[in-house]
């Protein structure tokens, strides 16, 4: 089996001023060349005269040295296949303003990353306009090679979310009387994650079968993904603030949290729609940077706010000596620290990966870059589900002013539990030192006697 590239409805236009420079009867009045080559053979396109700057088009000096035709693309046959790179010529005729390229299939028998360039060596053709499409197909379908593994990946992720949702749903049914508001929010995140993975699979499957990326499905996928990311971050922020644990509401912070959530959703939605809907990562570097920066800034701000709030909540729980909640929050903070460290490390690797592979020669492993973030989000969600799993004792995690007052009394009593009677009297005596005016030296003498 082999891949192929098909040219369909390719039409090129030149300016009227250029067309008028030629005779109506002249056959070839302008040349455009379509060049297809494997990335590994990129040095087989173009040449350099006397060790100077490399040129794609044949110059008078290169015509003498390389034996190429002046005004055409320099093509050096590949060491593995003399028919590659492939160069297809398209000519303008007479004074015509446009020319069309015949429908043509180009078979590709070798696995690799291939590039297609339309090149006009004639400087008069500057400002050339082109329309039409090229269709690329792999042996298994229309999905690009670097995206094809993601379709299977989303199947496994869908099964993982399905398994998690079943386990979570069973637990919710068993202890439905003790369900907390936080656990309802976690259920929503699990449902959104499952729906997103399923829609990603159908989006890729449709693309693979038809060669067209469905705009509606892709828009729904990125929108649900943006909602899931926003809700997940707001839940983590709210939990870090102690919502439902050390405080019944967020109080005056509610409006600020909601405003941050709306802003983050809009930034994430705009970035994902621009990058995925109707395109295959064709967005230019500067445009993508312009859209990535707000999203990255908001993520950094959220992380800072989360850890600041988490530190305050841990201090409150430690001061009140609420061991059950404190233990959960310590595990939660450890999970967040590991997640942030893993994220920073992966971002560093991603930058290195892209910087050292400008020609996408490692395309077969490029899908891992995208898959990692979905796996990391799923693992963190599993940790949160484990820490706040529905149970008969779920209400111990919830905020209760009466319960905390009772707990404070129990903590005070536990200080004297198991001590001798003399020790109890000593505790009471120490409490009365400041109020009765007993001199310090008498207290010290009394302590010496007890020793």
Coordinates of C-alpha atoms in Angstrom, one line a residue:
X1 CA 0.0 0.0 0.0
X2 CA 1.1 3.6 -0.6
X3 CA 0.2 7.1 0.0
X4 CA -0.7 9.7 -2.6
X5 CA -1.1 13.4 -3.1
X6 CA -3.8 14.7 -5.5
X7 CA -4.0 18.2 -7.0
X8 CA -7.6 19.4 -7.4
X9 CA -8.8 22.6 -9.0
X10 CA -5.5 24.4 -8.7
X11 CA -5.8 27.8 -10.4
X12 CA -3.2 30.5 -10.5
X13 CA -3.7 34.2 -11.3
X14 CA -1.1 36.8 -12.3
X15 CA -1.5 40.6 -12.6
X16 CA -2.9 42.2 -15.8
X17 CA 0.2 44.4 -16.1
X18 CA 2.5 41.3 -16.3
X19 CA 0.2 39.5 -18.8
X20 CA 0.3 42.5 -21.2
X21 CA 4.0 42.3 -21.6
X22 CA 3.7 39.1 -23.7
X23 CA 2.5 38.3 -27.2
X24 CA -0.9 36.6 -27.5
X25 CA 0.6 33.9 -29.7
X26 CA 3.5 33.0 -27.4
X27 CA 3.1 29.6 -25.6
X28 CA 5.0 29.8 -22.4
X29 CA 4.8 33.3 -20.8
X30 CA 5.3 32.3 -17.1
X31 CA 6.4 29.2 -15.2
X32 CA 5.2 28.0 -11.8
X33 CA 6.7 24.8 -10.4
X34 CA 5.1 22.5 -7.8
X35 CA 7.9 20.8 -5.8
X36 CA 7.2 17.7 -3.6
X37 CA 10.1 16.3 -1.5
X38 CA 10.7 14.4 1.7
X39 CA 12.1 16.4 4.5
X40 CA 15.2 14.2 4.6
X41 CA 15.9 15.2 1.0
X42 CA 15.5 19.0 1.6
X43 CA 19.1 19.6 0.6
X44 CA 18.3 18.2 -2.9
X45 CA 16.4 21.3 -3.7
X46 CA 18.5 24.4 -4.5
X47 CA 22.2 24.9 -4.7
X48 CA 25.0 27.3 -3.9
X49 CA 27.5 29.0 -6.2
X50 CA 31.1 29.3 -4.9
X51 CA 30.0 28.5 -1.3
X52 CA 27.7 31.6 -1.2
X53 CA 24.1 31.9 -0.1
X54 CA 21.9 28.9 -1.1
X55 CA 19.5 29.6 -3.9
X56 CA 16.4 27.5 -4.8
X57 CA 16.2 28.9 -8.3
X58 CA 18.9 28.4 -10.9
X59 CA 21.0 31.5 -11.5
X60 CA 23.5 32.1 -14.4
X61 CA 26.4 31.1 -12.1
X62 CA 24.6 27.9 -11.0
X63 CA 23.6 27.1 -14.5
X64 CA 27.4 26.8 -15.4
X65 CA 28.2 24.9 -12.2
X66 CA 25.2 22.6 -11.7
X67 CA 24.0 22.3 -15.3
X68 CA 20.5 23.5 -14.3
X69 CA 18.2 25.6 -16.4
X70 CA 18.2 29.2 -15.6
X71 CA 14.9 30.4 -14.1
X72 CA 13.9 27.0 -12.9
X73 CA 14.1 25.2 -9.5
X74 CA 17.3 23.3 -8.9
X75 CA 16.6 19.6 -8.4
X76 CA 19.2 17.0 -7.4
X77 CA 18.0 13.4 -7.6
X78 CA 17.6 11.6 -4.2
X79 CA 20.2 9.0 -3.3
X80 CA 17.4 6.4 -2.6
X81 CA 15.1 7.2 -5.6
X82 CA 16.2 9.2 -8.7
X83 CA 12.6 10.1 -9.4
X84 CA 12.5 12.2 -6.2
X85 CA 12.1 15.1 -5.5
X86 CA 9.2 15.6 -7.9
X87 CA 8.8 18.8 -9.9
X88 CA 5.6 19.6 -11.8
X89 CA 5.5 22.5 -14.2
X90 CA 2.5 24.8 -14.8
X91 CA 2.7 27.4 -17.6
X92 CA 0.9 30.6 -18.5
X93 CA 0.0 31.0 -22.2
X94 CA 0.0 34.3 -24.1
X95 CA -1.7 37.1 -22.3
X96 CA -3.9 34.9 -20.1
X97 CA -4.4 36.1 -16.6
X98 CA -4.9 32.6 -15.2
X99 CA -3.8 29.0 -15.7
X100 CA -5.0 25.7 -14.2
X101 CA -3.2 22.6 -13.1
X102 CA -4.4 19.3 -14.4
X103 CA -5.8 16.9 -11.8
X104 CA -2.9 14.7 -11.0
X105 CA -2.1 11.9 -8.5
X106 CA 1.4 11.6 -7.1
X107 CA 2.1 8.1 -5.5
X108 CA 4.3 8.1 -2.4
X109 CA 5.8 4.7 -1.5
X110 CA 8.2 5.7 1.3
X111 CA 7.2 6.6 4.8
X112 CA 8.3 10.1 5.8
X113 CA 7.4 13.8 6.2
X114 CA 6.7 15.4 2.8
X115 CA 6.5 19.0 1.8
X116 CA 4.8 20.8 -1.1
X117 CA 6.0 24.1 -2.4
X118 CA 4.7 26.2 -5.3
X119 CA 7.7 28.2 -6.6
X120 CA 7.9 31.0 -9.2
X121 CA 11.5 31.8 -10.1
X122 CA 10.4 34.6 -12.5
X123 CA 10.4 37.9 -10.5
X124 CA 7.7 39.2 -12.8
X125 CA 5.2 36.7 -11.2
X126 CA 5.5 38.4 -7.8
X127 CA 2.1 38.8 -6.3
X128 CA 0.8 35.5 -7.8
X129 CA -2.6 34.3 -6.4
X130 CA -3.5 30.7 -6.1
X131 CA -6.7 28.8 -5.2
X132 CA -7.7 25.1 -5.1
X133 CA -6.6 22.2 -2.8
X134 CA -4.3 19.3 -2.5
X135 CA -5.4 16.1 -0.9
X136 CA -3.0 13.8 0.9
X137 CA -4.0 10.2 1.9
X138 CA -2.1 7.7 4.0
X139 CA -2.6 3.9 3.7
X140 CA -5.0 3.9 6.7
X141 CA -6.9 7.1 5.8
X142 CA -6.7 10.9 5.4
X143 CA -5.3 11.7 8.9
X144 CA -1.8 13.2 8.8
X145 CA 0.8 10.7 10.2
X146 CA 1.5 12.8 13.2
X147 CA -2.2 12.9 14.2
X148 CA -3.2 9.3 13.4
X149 CA -2.0 7.8 16.7
X150 CA -4.2 10.3 18.6
X151 CA -7.3 8.6 17.3
X152 CA -6.4 5.3 19.1
X153 CA -5.3 7.4 22.1
X154 CA -8.7 9.0 22.5
X155 CA -10.3 5.5 22.4
X156 CA -8.2 4.5 25.5
X157 CA -8.9 7.9 27.2
X158 CA -12.6 7.4 26.6
X159 CA -12.5 4.0 28.2
X160 CA -10.4 5.4 31.1
X161 CA -13.0 8.2 31.7
X162 CA -15.8 5.7 31.4
X163 CA -14.3 3.4 34.0
X164 CA -13.7 6.4 36.4
X165 CA -17.3 7.6 35.8
X166 CA -18.7 4.2 36.6
X167 CA -16.8 3.8 39.8
X168 CA -17.6 7.4 40.8
X169 CA -21.3 7.0 40.0
X170 CA -21.6 3.7 42.0
X171 CA -20.0 5.5 45.0
X172 CA -22.4 8.4 44.6
X173 CA -25.4 6.0 44.6
X174 CA -24.2 4.1 47.6
X175 CA -23.8 7.3 49.7
X176 CA -26.2 9.7 48.0
X177 CA -27.4 11.0 51.4
X178 CA -23.9 12.2 52.2
X179 CA -23.0 13.8 48.9
X180 CA -21.3 17.2 49.1
X181 CA -21.5 20.1 46.7
X182 CA -17.9 19.6 45.8
X183 CA -18.6 16.0 44.8
X184 CA -21.3 17.2 42.4
X185 CA -18.8 19.5 40.8
X186 CA -16.3 16.6 40.4
X187 CA -19.1 14.6 38.7
X188 CA -19.5 17.4 36.2
X189 CA -15.8 17.5 35.4
X190 CA -15.8 13.7 34.9
X191 CA -18.8 13.9 32.5
X192 CA -17.2 16.7 30.5
X193 CA -14.0 14.9 30.2
X194 CA -15.7 11.7 29.0
X195 CA -17.8 13.7 26.5
X196 CA -14.7 15.6 25.2
X197 CA -12.7 12.4 24.6
X198 CA -15.6 10.8 22.7
X199 CA -16.1 13.8 20.5
X200 CA -12.3 14.0 19.8
X201 CA -12.5 10.4 18.6
X202 CA -15.4 11.1 16.3
X203 CA -13.8 14.3 15.0
X204 CA -10.6 12.4 14.1
X205 CA -12.5 9.4 12.7
X206 CA -14.6 11.6 10.4
X207 CA -11.4 13.4 9.2
X208 CA -9.7 10.0 8.6
X209 CA -12.7 8.7 6.5
X210 CA -13.6 11.8 4.5
X211 CA -10.5 14.0 4.4
X212 CA -12.5 16.9 5.7
X213 CA -12.4 18.2 9.3
X214 CA -16.0 18.7 10.5
X215 CA -16.3 22.3 11.7
X216 CA -19.3 21.7 13.9
X217 CA -17.9 18.7 15.8
X218 CA -14.5 20.3 16.2
X219 CA -16.1 23.5 17.6
X220 CA -18.1 21.5 20.1
X221 CA -15.0 19.6 21.1
X222 CA -12.9 22.6 21.8
X223 CA -15.8 24.4 23.5
X224 CA -16.4 21.5 25.9
X225 CA -12.7 21.2 26.4
X226 CA -12.5 24.9 27.3
X227 CA -15.4 24.5 29.7
X228 CA -13.8 21.5 31.4
X229 CA -10.5 23.2 31.8
X230 CA -12.2 26.3 33.3
X231 CA -14.4 24.3 35.7
X232 CA -11.5 22.2 36.8
X233 CA -9.3 25.2 37.6
X234 CA -12.1 27.0 39.4
X235 CA -12.9 23.8 41.5
X236 CA -9.2 23.5 42.5
X237 CA -9.1 27.2 43.3
X238 CA -12.2 27.0 45.4
X239 CA -11.0 23.9 47.3
X240 CA -7.7 25.6 47.9
X241 CA -9.5 28.6 49.4
X242 CA -11.3 26.2 51.8
X243 CA -14.7 26.5 50.3
X244 CA -17.0 24.0 52.0
X245 CA -14.3 22.9 54.4
X246 CA -13.2 25.9 56.5
X247 CA -15.7 28.5 55.1
X248 CA -19.3 28.0 54.0
X249 CA -19.0 30.4 51.0
X250 CA -16.3 32.3 49.1
X251 CA -17.9 35.6 50.3
X252 CA -16.6 38.7 48.5
X253 CA -14.2 36.5 46.4
X254 CA -17.0 34.9 44.5
X255 CA -17.3 37.7 41.9
X256 CA -13.5 37.7 41.4
X257 CA -13.4 33.9 40.9
X258 CA -16.2 34.0 38.4
X259 CA -14.6 36.9 36.5
X260 CA -11.4 35.0 36.3
X261 CA -13.2 31.9 35.1
X262 CA -15.0 33.8 32.3
X263 CA -11.8 35.4 31.2
X264 CA -9.9 32.1 31.2
X265 CA -12.7 30.4 29.2
X266 CA -12.7 33.1 26.5
X267 CA -8.9 33.0 26.2
X268 CA -8.8 29.2 26.0
X269 CA -11.8 29.0 23.6
X270 CA -10.2 31.5 21.2
X271 CA -6.9 29.8 21.2
X272 CA -8.4 26.3 20.6
X273 CA -10.8 27.4 17.9
X274 CA -8.0 29.3 16.0
X275 CA -5.7 26.3 16.3
X276 CA -8.0 23.4 15.6
X277 CA -11.2 24.4 13.8
X278 CA -10.9 24.1 10.1
X279 CA -7.1 23.9 10.2
X280 CA -4.3 21.4 10.8
X281 CA -2.0 23.5 13.0
X282 CA -1.6 26.0 10.1
X283 CA -1.6 29.0 12.4
X284 CA 1.5 31.2 12.0
X285 CA 4.0 31.5 14.8
X286 CA 3.3 35.1 15.7
X287 CA -0.4 34.7 15.6
X288 CA -0.3 31.7 17.8
X289 CA 2.1 33.4 20.3
X290 CA -0.4 36.3 20.5
X291 CA -3.1 33.9 21.5
X292 CA -1.0 31.6 23.7
X293 CA 0.3 34.5 25.9
X294 CA -3.1 35.4 27.5
X295 CA -3.8 31.7 28.2
X296 CA -0.4 31.1 29.7
X297 CA -0.6 34.3 31.8
X298 CA -3.9 33.3 33.2
X299 CA -2.7 29.8 34.0
X300 CA 0.3 31.3 35.9
X301 CA -1.9 33.6 37.8
X302 CA -4.2 30.8 38.7
X303 CA -1.3 28.6 40.0
X304 CA -0.1 31.5 42.1
X305 CA -3.5 32.2 43.6
X306 CA -4.2 28.5 44.2
X307 CA -0.9 27.9 46.2
X308 CA -1.3 31.2 48.1
X309 CA -4.9 30.2 49.1
X310 CA -3.8 26.6 49.9
X311 CA -1.1 27.8 52.2
X312 CA -3.6 29.9 54.2
X313 CA -6.1 27.0 54.4
X314 CA -3.4 24.6 55.6
X315 CA -2.5 27.1 58.3
X316 CA -6.1 27.4 59.5
X317 CA -6.6 23.7 59.6
X318 CA -3.3 23.3 61.5
X319 CA -4.2 26.0 64.0
X320 CA -7.6 24.4 64.6
X321 CA -6.0 20.9 64.8
X322 CA -8.6 19.4 62.5
X323 CA -6.5 16.3 61.6
X324 CA -8.9 14.7 59.1
X325 CA -9.2 17.7 56.8
X326 CA -5.6 18.6 57.3
X327 CA -4.4 15.2 56.1
X328 CA -6.6 15.5 53.0
X329 CA -5.3 18.9 52.2
X330 CA -1.7 17.9 52.6
X331 CA -2.2 15.1 50.1
X332 CA -4.0 17.5 47.8
X333 CA -1.2 20.1 48.0
X334 CA 1.4 17.4 47.3
X335 CA -0.5 16.3 44.2
X336 CA -0.7 19.9 43.0
X337 CA 3.1 20.3 43.5
X338 CA 3.9 17.2 41.6
X339 CA 1.5 18.3 38.8
X340 CA 3.1 21.7 38.5
X341 CA 6.6 20.2 38.5
X342 CA 5.6 17.7 35.8
X343 CA 4.0 20.5 33.8
X344 CA 7.1 22.8 33.9
X345 CA 9.4 19.8 33.0
X346 CA 7.1 18.9 30.1
X347 CA 6.9 22.4 28.8
X348 CA 10.7 22.5 28.9
X349 CA 10.9 19.3 26.9
X350 CA 8.3 20.5 24.4
X351 CA 10.3 23.7 23.7
X352 CA 13.4 21.6 23.3
X353 CA 11.6 19.1 21.1
X354 CA 10.3 21.8 18.7
X355 CA 13.5 23.8 18.8
X356 CA 15.6 20.8 17.8
X357 CA 13.2 19.6 15.1
X358 CA 12.4 22.5 12.9
X359 CA 11.6 20.3 9.9
X360 CA 9.3 17.9 11.8
X361 CA 11.5 14.9 11.2
X362 CA 10.4 13.4 14.5
X363 CA 6.7 13.5 13.4
X364 CA 6.0 9.9 14.5
X365 CA 6.4 10.9 18.2
X366 CA 4.9 14.3 18.0
X367 CA 1.4 13.1 19.2
X368 CA 2.9 12.4 22.6
X369 CA 3.2 16.2 23.2
X370 CA -0.6 16.6 22.9
X371 CA -1.4 13.3 24.7
X372 CA 0.6 14.2 27.8
X373 CA -1.6 17.0 28.9
X374 CA -4.7 14.9 28.7
X375 CA -3.1 12.1 30.7
X376 CA -1.8 14.6 33.3
X377 CA -5.3 16.1 33.7
X378 CA -6.8 12.7 34.1
X379 CA -4.3 11.6 36.7
X380 CA -4.9 14.7 38.8
X381 CA -8.7 14.2 38.5
X382 CA -8.2 10.6 39.7
X383 CA -6.3 11.9 42.8
X384 CA -9.0 14.4 43.6
X385 CA -11.7 11.7 43.2
X386 CA -9.7 9.5 45.6
X387 CA -9.3 12.2 48.2
X388 CA -12.9 13.4 48.1
X389 CA -14.6 10.1 47.2
X390 CA -18.2 9.7 48.4
X391 CA -18.5 7.7 51.7
X392 CA -20.5 7.4 54.8
X393 CA -18.1 9.9 56.5
X394 CA -18.2 12.5 53.7
X395 CA -19.8 15.0 56.0
X396 CA -16.6 15.1 58.1
X397 CA -15.0 17.0 55.2
X398 CA -17.7 19.6 55.0
X399 CA -17.8 22.9 56.8
X400 CA -19.8 22.8 60.1
X401 CA -19.5 25.6 62.6
X402 CA -21.1 23.5 65.4
X403 CA -18.9 20.5 64.6
X404 CA -15.7 22.6 64.7
X405 CA -16.7 24.1 68.1
X406 CA -17.3 20.7 69.5
X407 CA -14.0 19.5 68.0
X408 CA -12.2 22.4 69.8
X409 CA -13.7 21.3 73.1
X410 CA -12.7 17.7 72.4
X411 CA -9.2 18.8 71.6
X412 CA -9.0 20.7 74.9
X413 CA -10.2 17.7 76.8
X414 CA -7.8 15.4 75.0
X415 CA -4.9 17.4 76.5
X416 CA -5.8 16.1 80.0
X417 CA -7.0 12.7 79.0
X418 CA -4.8 9.9 80.4
X419 CA -2.9 12.1 82.8
X420 CA -2.6 11.7 86.6
X421 CA -4.8 13.7 89.0
X422 CA -1.8 15.7 90.1
X423 CA -1.2 16.7 86.5
X424 CA -4.8 17.8 86.1
X425 CA -4.5 20.1 89.2
X426 CA -1.3 21.5 87.8
X427 CA -2.9 22.4 84.5
X428 CA -5.7 24.2 86.4
X429 CA -3.2 26.0 88.6
X430 CA -1.3 27.3 85.6
X431 CA -4.4 28.6 84.1
X432 CA -5.1 30.6 87.3
X433 CA -1.6 32.1 87.7
X434 CA -2.3 35.2 85.7
X435 CA -5.8 35.8 87.2
X436 CA -5.1 35.4 90.9
X437 CA -1.9 37.3 91.2
X438 CA 0.1 34.4 92.6
X439 CA 3.8 35.3 92.4
X440 CA 5.9 33.4 89.9
X441 CA 8.4 32.2 92.5
X442 CA 5.6 30.5 94.4
X443 CA 4.5 28.7 91.3
X444 CA 8.1 27.6 90.6
X445 CA 8.4 26.3 94.2
X446 CA 5.2 24.4 93.9
X447 CA 6.5 22.9 90.6
X448 CA 9.8 21.9 92.3
X449 CA 7.8 20.1 95.0
X450 CA 5.8 18.1 92.5
X451 CA 9.0 17.1 90.7

